[in-house]
Amino acid sequence: MVTMRDVAERANVSIATVSFVINGTKRVAPETRTRIEAAIRELGYRRNVVARALASSRTRILALLHPYLEARPIATANQFLMSAAHGARERGYDLVLWPVNDDEQMSHLLAGGLVDGALLMEVQLRDPRVDRLIASGLPFALIGRTEDEDLPFVDMDFTTTIEQAVGHLRSFGHRRIALVTLRMRASTGNEPGWIMRVKSAYRGAMAAAGEPPTVIAVEGTSAGGRKAARRLSEDFPEVTGVVVVNEGASAGLVKESRALGRSVPDDLSIISAATTAELGEMIEPSLTVMTAPATELGRLGVNALIDQLEGVPDAPPNILIPCTLVPGQSVGPAPA
Amino acid sequence: MVTMRDVAERANVSIATVSFVINGTKRVAPETRTRIEAAIRELGYRRNVVARALASSRTRILALLHPYLEARPIATANQFLMSAAHGARERGYDLVLWPVNDDEQMSHLLAGGLVDGALLMEVQLRDPRVDRLIASGLPFALIGRTEDEDLPFVDMDFTTTIEQAVGHLRSFGHRRIALVTLRMRASTGNEPGWIMRVKSAYRGAMAAAGEPPTVIAVEGTSAGGRKAARRLSEDFPEVTGVVVVNEGASAGLVKESRALGRSVPDDLSIISAATTAELGEMIEPSLTVMTAPATELGRLGVNALIDQLEGVPDAPPNILIPCTLVPGQSVGPAPA
DNA sequence: CTGAAAGCGCTTACAG
DNA sequence: CTGAAAGCGCTTACAG
């Protein structure tokens, strides 16, 4: 292994000067710099990141904390992950995956000194992990929000998204519009914050329209979607438009509605928000979707955290991004 | 921050002895050990992983190398990732995500000394990244195989999977059975090794059955699947059974086949291999699938790498796992 | 503009 | 069974 000492010897300088050149931390005479750069090139020197981390007490490693789920097929989570990792690398950081479910494991990890900061996914309204994070003093950014919106976060703009979804259906003449959202398994306890925000945005939009709300919460699976279809059909036959914010359930909802003899979109118009266009296309008929800004949020979350770590002066404040409407074939005029 | 020195002082021992207790690297008198453990507990001491890494020249960090794709909705990739990260943590390692596309970035990362080993996804038959890895001297394990099967890998057992898929269709009386697989964009160059292996397993199975093979390669999207459906219908109307090994295309294939007036499974039976049951359920009719052993492979890949790093004596050899058949509604008797 | 030196917090021969 | 000490490869005041 070639070290800084080797470079220093070959360039006839001290290792301090080599360090200054590599990090650009101090002015170095152009001629000296050239000599050092040549030595680096000739020796193929690469700075050892572990030694650097120990000396500077900055590891340039970020943790992505998320519950370890027996991976549901959530296309958006994957997008998020990839873009966060990519965004981190672009700024010279590495991203480690920490699939932790209980906060005991978590504080163990936090205390190890491996990471400079943490990104937290699947944030709940009252999230014990956030309390841990605060207590640990480790910088962090949230993907999603707790009740307390003063913490650093990036999130979807549910209000705008839901307003647009409801507005889209209303522009087709729908009046009775239901929301199908996610129900967490009882054992999970606290809910992700977005579920509450989606519900309240939906209630707000319906109130503004002067229509009664209908909220159905089911598991994020095809089975959950089928259940929602049956409830709609049996208990709320007057509903003609549905906003789904439950990626895993959207397919089951459409399938079962059709199996119950309800045509999509002739009898029932469906718009699925916070998902991907590819997923919408897999379904028959191709769903009108609102695509989640997962790629943007991954990058923004990582940047927010790094800005914080590096004390960037004009770091952007908390950011909300709405989903983007991609029309498909699942929304049509309300039946007469 | 509380250090080993603090613990040593409180317990009236040297830091070496503290280290021996923490790592279990040397016998320590029970009484001394008790004192040290008490001091650790009382001070809430946690070993600094960076210092440990520098001193021991082992970081206990593993890299997961994968191309940075604008995340296709690949459910199996997500499963793989999660179980690899989880498996690593269970053995005291961390997993960093390295979304690298060119091997120049890659050798940069490898030379930094951050990781003890690498896991490589999306392995191609001739993979320049593998050459880099070998040249760098860094231990690694492959998820998938190159041409050279002497390198450490874990992979799906395509031969068994395809034989079972073909056998399943044949047990329903199908004789003309096509394969729909993945076509890489031209620009990508080399193909993942599994594409070739799937094709040759399929050809072998058809030869054994005394039937002619029909191979259709399309992009891994709904659009690709629709294209495959049109080709089947126009160019190979005699085909009544299809084995799909193209997760992203399966939905489009079914949708377009039905749009062309072909009933699934009455006119066309379809079995989708190397995917998830959830994805199969999203489609109408629910697909008969063979689920990918992604969770197992993630864990096994990580274990293979760690066994190698730790010199585990009886480390299992390269492992192949077939997919598991999960019957749905997309396979039926061959039309008369 | 450059260097000598201390120090980051551990591990690990080596000695006793 | 335990300790003193060197060393991992850097960064960073401090001095000149």
Short mmCIF file of N, CA, C and O in Angstrom, two decimals, chain B residues 7-116:
data_model
loop_
_atom_site.label_atom_id
_atom_site.label_comp_id
_atom_site.label_asym_id
_atom_site.label_seq_id
_atom_site.Cartn_x
_atom_site.Cartn_y
_atom_site.Cartn_z
N VAL B 7 -12.17 3.82 30.31
CA VAL B 7 -12.56 2.55 30.89
C VAL B 7 -11.39 1.94 31.65
O VAL B 7 -11.53 1.46 32.78
N ALA B 8 -10.22 2.00 31.03
CA ALA B 8 -9.02 1.42 31.65
C ALA B 8 -8.73 2.09 32.99
O ALA B 8 -8.46 1.41 33.99
N GLU B 9 -8.82 3.38 33.01
CA GLU B 9 -8.55 4.09 34.25
C GLU B 9 -9.52 3.70 35.35
O GLU B 9 -9.13 3.39 36.47
N ARG B 10 -10.78 3.68 34.99
CA ARG B 10 -11.79 3.35 35.98
C ARG B 10 -11.64 1.93 36.52
O ARG B 10 -11.92 1.67 37.69
N ALA B 11 -11.17 1.05 35.66
CA ALA B 11 -11.06 -0.35 36.09
C ALA B 11 -9.65 -0.66 36.60
O ALA B 11 -9.36 -1.80 36.96
N ASN B 12 -8.80 0.33 36.56
CA ASN B 12 -7.42 0.13 37.02
C ASN B 12 -6.67 -0.95 36.24
O ASN B 12 -6.03 -1.83 36.82
N VAL B 13 -6.80 -0.86 34.94
CA VAL B 13 -6.05 -1.80 34.10
C VAL B 13 -5.47 -1.01 32.92
O VAL B 13 -5.70 0.19 32.80
N SER B 14 -4.76 -1.68 32.06
CA SER B 14 -4.25 -1.02 30.86
C SER B 14 -5.30 -1.10 29.76
O SER B 14 -6.21 -1.93 29.81
N ILE B 15 -5.13 -0.25 28.76
CA ILE B 15 -6.11 -0.28 27.68
C ILE B 15 -6.02 -1.59 26.90
O ILE B 15 -6.99 -2.04 26.32
N ALA B 16 -4.84 -2.20 26.94
CA ALA B 16 -4.70 -3.48 26.24
C ALA B 16 -5.67 -4.50 26.83
O ALA B 16 -6.37 -5.21 26.10
N THR B 17 -5.73 -4.53 28.13
CA THR B 17 -6.61 -5.51 28.78
C THR B 17 -8.08 -5.23 28.46
O THR B 17 -8.86 -6.14 28.24
N VAL B 18 -8.41 -3.96 28.42
CA VAL B 18 -9.78 -3.62 28.03
C VAL B 18 -10.07 -4.16 26.64
O VAL B 18 -11.11 -4.78 26.38
N SER B 19 -9.12 -3.96 25.76
CA SER B 19 -9.28 -4.43 24.38
C SER B 19 -9.48 -5.95 24.36
O SER B 19 -10.33 -6.46 23.64
N PHE B 20 -8.69 -6.65 25.18
CA PHE B 20 -8.82 -8.11 25.19
C PHE B 20 -10.21 -8.54 25.64
O PHE B 20 -10.79 -9.48 25.09
N VAL B 21 -10.73 -7.85 26.61
CA VAL B 21 -12.06 -8.20 27.10
C VAL B 21 -13.12 -7.93 26.04
O VAL B 21 -13.97 -8.77 25.74
N ILE B 22 -13.04 -6.76 25.44
CA ILE B 22 -14.05 -6.38 24.46
C ILE B 22 -14.06 -7.32 23.27
O ILE B 22 -15.11 -7.68 22.76
N ASN B 23 -12.87 -7.68 22.83
CA ASN B 23 -12.80 -8.50 21.63
C ASN B 23 -12.73 -9.99 21.93
O ASN B 23 -12.79 -10.80 21.01
N GLY B 24 -12.54 -10.32 23.21
CA GLY B 24 -12.38 -11.73 23.53
C GLY B 24 -11.14 -12.31 22.88
O GLY B 24 -11.09 -13.49 22.54
N THR B 25 -10.11 -11.49 22.71
CA THR B 25 -8.93 -11.96 21.99
C THR B 25 -7.91 -12.64 22.88
O THR B 25 -6.97 -13.25 22.39
N LYS B 26 -8.06 -12.48 24.20
CA LYS B 26 -7.10 -13.12 25.10
C LYS B 26 -7.78 -13.44 26.42
O LYS B 26 -8.73 -12.78 26.81
N ARG B 27 -7.26 -14.45 27.06
CA ARG B 27 -7.80 -14.82 28.35
C ARG B 27 -7.51 -13.71 29.36
O ARG B 27 -6.42 -13.16 29.40
N VAL B 28 -8.52 -13.39 30.14
CA VAL B 28 -8.38 -12.36 31.17
C VAL B 28 -8.95 -12.93 32.46
O VAL B 28 -9.96 -13.64 32.43
N ALA B 29 -8.30 -12.65 33.57
CA ALA B 29 -8.78 -13.17 34.86
C ALA B 29 -10.23 -12.74 35.08
O ALA B 29 -10.58 -11.60 34.85
N PRO B 30 -11.04 -13.69 35.53
CA PRO B 30 -12.48 -13.44 35.70
C PRO B 30 -12.74 -12.17 36.51
O PRO B 30 -13.63 -11.39 36.18
N GLU B 31 -11.94 -11.98 37.53
CA GLU B 31 -12.19 -10.86 38.42
C GLU B 31 -11.90 -9.55 37.69
O GLU B 31 -12.67 -8.58 37.78
N THR B 32 -10.82 -9.53 36.94
CA THR B 32 -10.46 -8.35 36.16
C THR B 32 -11.55 -8.06 35.11
O THR B 32 -11.98 -6.92 34.92
N ARG B 33 -11.95 -9.12 34.47
CA ARG B 33 -12.97 -9.00 33.45
C ARG B 33 -14.24 -8.36 34.02
O ARG B 33 -14.82 -7.46 33.43
N THR B 34 -14.63 -8.85 35.17
CA THR B 34 -15.82 -8.31 35.80
C THR B 34 -15.68 -6.81 36.05
O THR B 34 -16.59 -6.03 35.80
N ARG B 35 -14.52 -6.43 36.54
CA ARG B 35 -14.28 -5.02 36.83
C ARG B 35 -14.38 -4.19 35.55
O ARG B 35 -14.98 -3.11 35.51
N ILE B 36 -13.79 -4.72 34.51
CA ILE B 36 -13.80 -3.99 33.23
C ILE B 36 -15.21 -3.89 32.67
O ILE B 36 -15.65 -2.83 32.21
N GLU B 37 -15.91 -5.00 32.75
CA GLU B 37 -17.29 -4.98 32.22
C GLU B 37 -18.15 -3.98 32.99
O GLU B 37 -18.99 -3.30 32.40
N ALA B 38 -17.91 -3.91 34.28
CA ALA B 38 -18.66 -2.94 35.09
C ALA B 38 -18.34 -1.52 34.63
O ALA B 38 -19.23 -0.69 34.44
N ALA B 39 -17.05 -1.27 34.44
CA ALA B 39 -16.63 0.08 34.02
C ALA B 39 -17.26 0.44 32.67
O ALA B 39 -17.73 1.56 32.46
N ILE B 40 -17.28 -0.53 31.78
CA ILE B 40 -17.87 -0.30 30.46
C ILE B 40 -19.34 0.08 30.61
O ILE B 40 -19.82 1.04 30.01
N ARG B 41 -20.01 -0.67 31.44
CA ARG B 41 -21.43 -0.43 31.63
C ARG B 41 -21.67 0.94 32.26
O ARG B 41 -22.49 1.72 31.81
N GLU B 42 -20.91 1.18 33.31
CA GLU B 42 -21.13 2.44 34.03
C GLU B 42 -20.85 3.66 33.17
O GLU B 42 -21.52 4.68 33.29
N LEU B 43 -19.84 3.55 32.33
CA LEU B 43 -19.49 4.71 31.49
C LEU B 43 -20.28 4.74 30.18
O LEU B 43 -20.22 5.70 29.44
N GLY B 44 -20.97 3.64 29.91
CA GLY B 44 -21.67 3.58 28.63
C GLY B 44 -20.68 3.58 27.47
O GLY B 44 -20.91 4.17 26.43
N TYR B 45 -19.59 2.88 27.68
CA TYR B 45 -18.55 2.89 26.63
C TYR B 45 -18.95 2.08 25.41
O TYR B 45 -19.52 1.01 25.52
N ARG B 46 -18.63 2.63 24.23
CA ARG B 46 -18.77 1.89 22.98
C ARG B 46 -17.49 2.05 22.20
O ARG B 46 -17.01 3.16 21.99
N ARG B 47 -16.97 0.97 21.74
CA ARG B 47 -15.73 1.00 20.97
C ARG B 47 -15.89 1.84 19.71
O ARG B 47 -16.88 1.73 19.00
N ASN B 48 -14.92 2.66 19.42
CA ASN B 48 -14.94 3.45 18.20
C ASN B 48 -14.54 2.58 17.01
O ASN B 48 -13.43 2.07 16.94
N VAL B 49 -15.46 2.45 16.09
CA VAL B 49 -15.22 1.51 15.00
C VAL B 49 -14.17 2.02 14.02
O VAL B 49 -13.51 1.24 13.34
N VAL B 50 -14.02 3.32 13.94
CA VAL B 50 -13.03 3.86 13.00
C VAL B 50 -11.61 3.59 13.50
O VAL B 50 -10.74 3.12 12.76
N ALA B 51 -11.40 3.85 14.77
CA ALA B 51 -10.08 3.58 15.34
C ALA B 51 -9.77 2.09 15.26
O ALA B 51 -8.66 1.69 14.92
N ARG B 52 -10.76 1.31 15.55
CA ARG B 52 -10.56 -0.13 15.45
C ARG B 52 -10.16 -0.52 14.03
O ARG B 52 -9.24 -1.31 13.82
N ALA B 53 -10.85 0.07 13.07
CA ALA B 53 -10.57 -0.26 11.68
C ALA B 53 -9.14 0.10 11.32
O ALA B 53 -8.42 -0.67 10.67
N LEU B 54 -8.71 1.28 11.74
CA LEU B 54 -7.36 1.71 11.38
C LEU B 54 -6.31 0.81 12.03
O LEU B 54 -5.35 0.40 11.39
N ALA B 55 -6.53 0.49 13.29
CA ALA B 55 -5.54 -0.31 14.00
C ALA B 55 -5.50 -1.75 13.51
O ALA B 55 -4.45 -2.37 13.45
N SER B 56 -6.64 -2.27 13.15
CA SER B 56 -6.70 -3.69 12.79
C SER B 56 -6.65 -3.90 11.29
O SER B 56 -6.62 -5.02 10.82
N SER B 57 -6.68 -2.80 10.55
CA SER B 57 -6.79 -2.83 9.09
C SER B 57 -7.92 -3.75 8.61
O SER B 57 -7.78 -4.50 7.67
N ARG B 58 -9.01 -3.67 9.35
CA ARG B 58 -10.25 -4.33 8.92
C ARG B 58 -11.39 -3.38 9.24
O ARG B 58 -11.59 -3.06 10.41
N THR B 59 -12.11 -2.97 8.25
CA THR B 59 -13.14 -1.97 8.52
C THR B 59 -14.48 -2.59 8.88
O THR B 59 -15.36 -1.92 9.40
N ARG B 60 -14.65 -3.85 8.52
CA ARG B 60 -15.95 -4.52 8.70
C ARG B 60 -17.05 -3.80 7.93
O ARG B 60 -18.20 -3.78 8.34
N ILE B 61 -16.63 -3.22 6.83
CA ILE B 61 -17.61 -2.64 5.92
C ILE B 61 -17.50 -3.39 4.60
O ILE B 61 -16.41 -3.69 4.13
N LEU B 62 -18.65 -3.69 4.04
CA LEU B 62 -18.72 -4.39 2.76
C LEU B 62 -19.38 -3.45 1.74
O LEU B 62 -20.25 -2.67 2.11
N ALA B 63 -18.95 -3.56 0.51
CA ALA B 63 -19.59 -2.74 -0.52
C ALA B 63 -20.54 -3.59 -1.34
O ALA B 63 -20.24 -4.74 -1.66
N LEU B 64 -21.70 -3.02 -1.65
CA LEU B 64 -22.58 -3.66 -2.61
C LEU B 64 -22.49 -2.86 -3.90
O LEU B 64 -22.96 -1.73 -3.98
N LEU B 65 -21.84 -3.44 -4.88
CA LEU B 65 -21.62 -2.75 -6.15
C LEU B 65 -22.74 -3.10 -7.11
O LEU B 65 -23.01 -4.27 -7.36
N HIS B 66 -23.37 -2.08 -7.65
CA HIS B 66 -24.44 -2.35 -8.60
C HIS B 66 -24.51 -1.17 -9.55
O HIS B 66 -24.18 -0.05 -9.18
N PRO B 67 -24.95 -1.40 -10.76
CA PRO B 67 -25.06 -0.28 -11.69
C PRO B 67 -26.12 0.69 -11.18
O PRO B 67 -27.10 0.29 -10.56
N TYR B 68 -25.91 1.97 -11.42
CA TYR B 68 -26.92 2.94 -11.03
C TYR B 68 -27.94 3.04 -12.14
O TYR B 68 -27.71 3.64 -13.17
N LEU B 69 -29.05 2.41 -11.91
CA LEU B 69 -30.12 2.42 -12.91
C LEU B 69 -31.18 3.35 -12.40
O LEU B 69 -31.46 3.37 -11.22
N GLU B 70 -31.77 4.09 -13.28
CA GLU B 70 -32.89 4.89 -12.82
C GLU B 70 -33.97 3.90 -12.42
O GLU B 70 -34.92 3.62 -13.12
N ALA B 71 -33.74 3.42 -11.24
CA ALA B 71 -34.46 2.33 -10.61
C ALA B 71 -35.69 1.79 -11.34
O ALA B 71 -36.77 2.31 -11.27
N ARG B 72 -35.48 0.68 -12.03
CA ARG B 72 -36.63 -0.04 -12.58
C ARG B 72 -37.39 -0.65 -11.40
O ARG B 72 -36.81 -0.90 -10.35
N PRO B 73 -38.63 -0.92 -11.59
CA PRO B 73 -39.43 -1.46 -10.47
C PRO B 73 -39.17 -2.95 -10.31
O PRO B 73 -40.01 -3.77 -10.61
N ILE B 74 -38.00 -3.28 -9.85
CA ILE B 74 -37.63 -4.67 -9.77
C ILE B 74 -37.76 -5.12 -8.33
O ILE B 74 -36.91 -4.83 -7.49
N ALA B 75 -38.82 -5.80 -8.05
CA ALA B 75 -39.11 -6.19 -6.68
C ALA B 75 -38.01 -7.07 -6.12
O ALA B 75 -37.63 -6.94 -4.96
N THR B 76 -37.48 -7.95 -6.95
CA THR B 76 -36.48 -8.88 -6.44
C THR B 76 -35.19 -8.17 -6.04
O THR B 76 -34.54 -8.56 -5.08
N ALA B 77 -34.81 -7.13 -6.78
CA ALA B 77 -33.58 -6.41 -6.44
C ALA B 77 -33.68 -5.82 -5.05
O ALA B 77 -32.74 -5.85 -4.26
N ASN B 78 -34.84 -5.30 -4.75
CA ASN B 78 -35.09 -4.70 -3.44
C ASN B 78 -34.97 -5.75 -2.33
O ASN B 78 -34.33 -5.52 -1.31
N GLN B 79 -35.58 -6.88 -2.54
CA GLN B 79 -35.49 -7.96 -1.56
C GLN B 79 -34.05 -8.35 -1.32
O GLN B 79 -33.61 -8.57 -0.19
N PHE B 80 -33.34 -8.45 -2.42
CA PHE B 80 -31.96 -8.85 -2.34
C PHE B 80 -31.15 -7.89 -1.47
O PHE B 80 -30.41 -8.26 -0.57
N LEU B 81 -31.33 -6.61 -1.77
CA LEU B 81 -30.63 -5.55 -1.07
C LEU B 81 -30.88 -5.60 0.43
O LEU B 81 -29.97 -5.52 1.25
N MET B 82 -32.16 -5.69 0.77
CA MET B 82 -32.54 -5.66 2.17
C MET B 82 -31.96 -6.85 2.93
O MET B 82 -31.45 -6.70 4.04
N SER B 83 -32.03 -8.00 2.32
CA SER B 83 -31.56 -9.17 3.07
C SER B 83 -30.04 -9.17 3.13
O SER B 83 -29.47 -9.64 4.12
N ALA B 84 -29.38 -8.62 2.15
CA ALA B 84 -27.92 -8.52 2.21
C ALA B 84 -27.52 -7.58 3.35
O ALA B 84 -26.64 -7.89 4.15
N ALA B 85 -28.19 -6.43 3.43
CA ALA B 85 -27.85 -5.48 4.48
C ALA B 85 -28.12 -6.08 5.86
O ALA B 85 -27.33 -5.94 6.79
N HIS B 86 -29.24 -6.78 5.94
CA HIS B 86 -29.61 -7.37 7.21
C HIS B 86 -28.64 -8.48 7.60
O HIS B 86 -28.18 -8.57 8.75
N GLY B 87 -28.31 -9.31 6.65
CA GLY B 87 -27.37 -10.39 6.90
C GLY B 87 -26.01 -9.87 7.33
O GLY B 87 -25.35 -10.43 8.22
N ALA B 88 -25.58 -8.79 6.71
CA ALA B 88 -24.29 -8.20 7.07
C ALA B 88 -24.33 -7.73 8.52
O ALA B 88 -23.43 -8.03 9.31
N ARG B 89 -25.36 -7.01 8.88
CA ARG B 89 -25.46 -6.50 10.25
C ARG B 89 -25.49 -7.63 11.27
O ARG B 89 -24.92 -7.52 12.34
N GLU B 90 -26.16 -8.70 10.89
CA GLU B 90 -26.22 -9.82 11.84
C GLU B 90 -24.84 -10.40 12.14
O GLU B 90 -24.63 -11.00 13.18
N ARG B 91 -23.92 -10.19 11.21
CA ARG B 91 -22.57 -10.68 11.47
C ARG B 91 -21.63 -9.54 11.85
O ARG B 91 -20.40 -9.68 11.80
N GLY B 92 -22.20 -8.40 12.17
CA GLY B 92 -21.37 -7.30 12.66
C GLY B 92 -20.72 -6.47 11.57
O GLY B 92 -19.76 -5.75 11.82
N TYR B 93 -21.23 -6.58 10.37
CA TYR B 93 -20.68 -5.80 9.26
C TYR B 93 -21.68 -4.73 8.82
O TYR B 93 -22.88 -4.85 9.07
N ASP B 94 -21.16 -3.74 8.13
CA ASP B 94 -22.03 -2.74 7.51
C ASP B 94 -21.92 -2.87 6.00
O ASP B 94 -20.89 -3.26 5.46
N LEU B 95 -23.01 -2.50 5.36
CA LEU B 95 -23.05 -2.60 3.90
C LEU B 95 -23.19 -1.20 3.32
O LEU B 95 -24.13 -0.48 3.64
N VAL B 96 -22.24 -0.79 2.49
CA VAL B 96 -22.38 0.48 1.79
C VAL B 96 -22.83 0.21 0.35
O VAL B 96 -22.45 -0.78 -0.26
N LEU B 97 -23.64 1.14 -0.13
CA LEU B 97 -24.16 1.03 -1.49
C LEU B 97 -23.25 1.80 -2.44
O LEU B 97 -23.06 3.00 -2.27
N TRP B 98 -22.75 1.11 -3.44
CA TRP B 98 -21.92 1.79 -4.43
C TRP B 98 -22.56 1.68 -5.81
O TRP B 98 -22.36 0.71 -6.52
N PRO B 99 -23.33 2.68 -6.15
CA PRO B 99 -23.97 2.67 -7.48
C PRO B 99 -22.97 3.19 -8.50
O PRO B 99 -22.88 4.38 -8.73
N VAL B 100 -22.21 2.29 -9.06
CA VAL B 100 -21.18 2.70 -10.02
C VAL B 100 -21.44 2.10 -11.39
O VAL B 100 -21.79 0.94 -11.51
N ASN B 101 -21.26 2.91 -12.37
CA ASN B 101 -21.48 2.42 -13.73
C ASN B 101 -20.18 2.15 -14.48
O ASN B 101 -20.08 1.18 -15.21
N ASP B 102 -19.20 3.00 -14.28
CA ASP B 102 -17.95 2.70 -15.01
C ASP B 102 -16.89 2.25 -14.03
O ASP B 102 -16.90 2.58 -12.85
N ASP B 103 -15.97 1.47 -14.54
CA ASP B 103 -15.02 0.85 -13.62
C ASP B 103 -13.91 1.81 -13.22
O ASP B 103 -13.08 1.48 -12.38
N GLU B 104 -13.94 3.00 -13.75
CA GLU B 104 -12.96 4.00 -13.31
C GLU B 104 -13.35 4.49 -11.91
O GLU B 104 -12.52 4.49 -10.99
N GLN B 105 -14.62 4.85 -11.77
CA GLN B 105 -15.13 5.22 -10.44
C GLN B 105 -14.86 4.09 -9.46
O GLN B 105 -14.50 4.30 -8.31
N MET B 106 -15.06 2.90 -9.98
CA MET B 106 -14.98 1.73 -9.12
C MET B 106 -13.59 1.55 -8.52
O MET B 106 -13.45 1.33 -7.32
N SER B 107 -12.56 1.67 -9.35
CA SER B 107 -11.23 1.42 -8.81
C SER B 107 -10.85 2.54 -7.85
O SER B 107 -10.10 2.32 -6.89
N HIS B 108 -11.36 3.72 -8.09
CA HIS B 108 -11.20 4.80 -7.13
C HIS B 108 -11.69 4.39 -5.76
O HIS B 108 -11.01 4.55 -4.76
N LEU B 109 -12.88 3.85 -5.75
CA LEU B 109 -13.49 3.47 -4.48
C LEU B 109 -12.74 2.31 -3.83
O LEU B 109 -12.48 2.32 -2.63
N LEU B 110 -12.38 1.36 -4.65
CA LEU B 110 -11.71 0.18 -4.11
C LEU B 110 -10.38 0.56 -3.46
O LEU B 110 -9.97 -0.05 -2.47
N ALA B 111 -9.71 1.56 -4.00
CA ALA B 111 -8.39 1.92 -3.50
C ALA B 111 -8.46 2.73 -2.22
O ALA B 111 -7.45 2.93 -1.55
N GLY B 112 -9.65 3.19 -1.87
CA GLY B 112 -9.76 4.05 -0.69
C GLY B 112 -9.61 3.34 0.64
O GLY B 112 -9.41 3.96 1.66
N GLY B 113 -9.70 2.02 0.60
CA GLY B 113 -9.51 1.28 1.85
C GLY B 113 -10.72 1.29 2.76
O GLY B 113 -10.62 0.91 3.92
N LEU B 114 -11.86 1.70 2.24
CA LEU B 114 -13.04 1.77 3.09
C LEU B 114 -13.61 0.39 3.38
O LEU B 114 -14.12 0.15 4.46
N VAL B 115 -13.54 -0.48 2.41
CA VAL B 115 -14.25 -1.76 2.57
C VAL B 115 -13.31 -2.96 2.61
O VAL B 115 -12.24 -2.95 2.02
N ASP B 116 -13.76 -3.97 3.32
CA ASP B 116 -13.00 -5.21 3.41
C ASP B 116 -13.30 -6.16 2.25
O ASP B 116 -12.53 -7.09 2.00
#
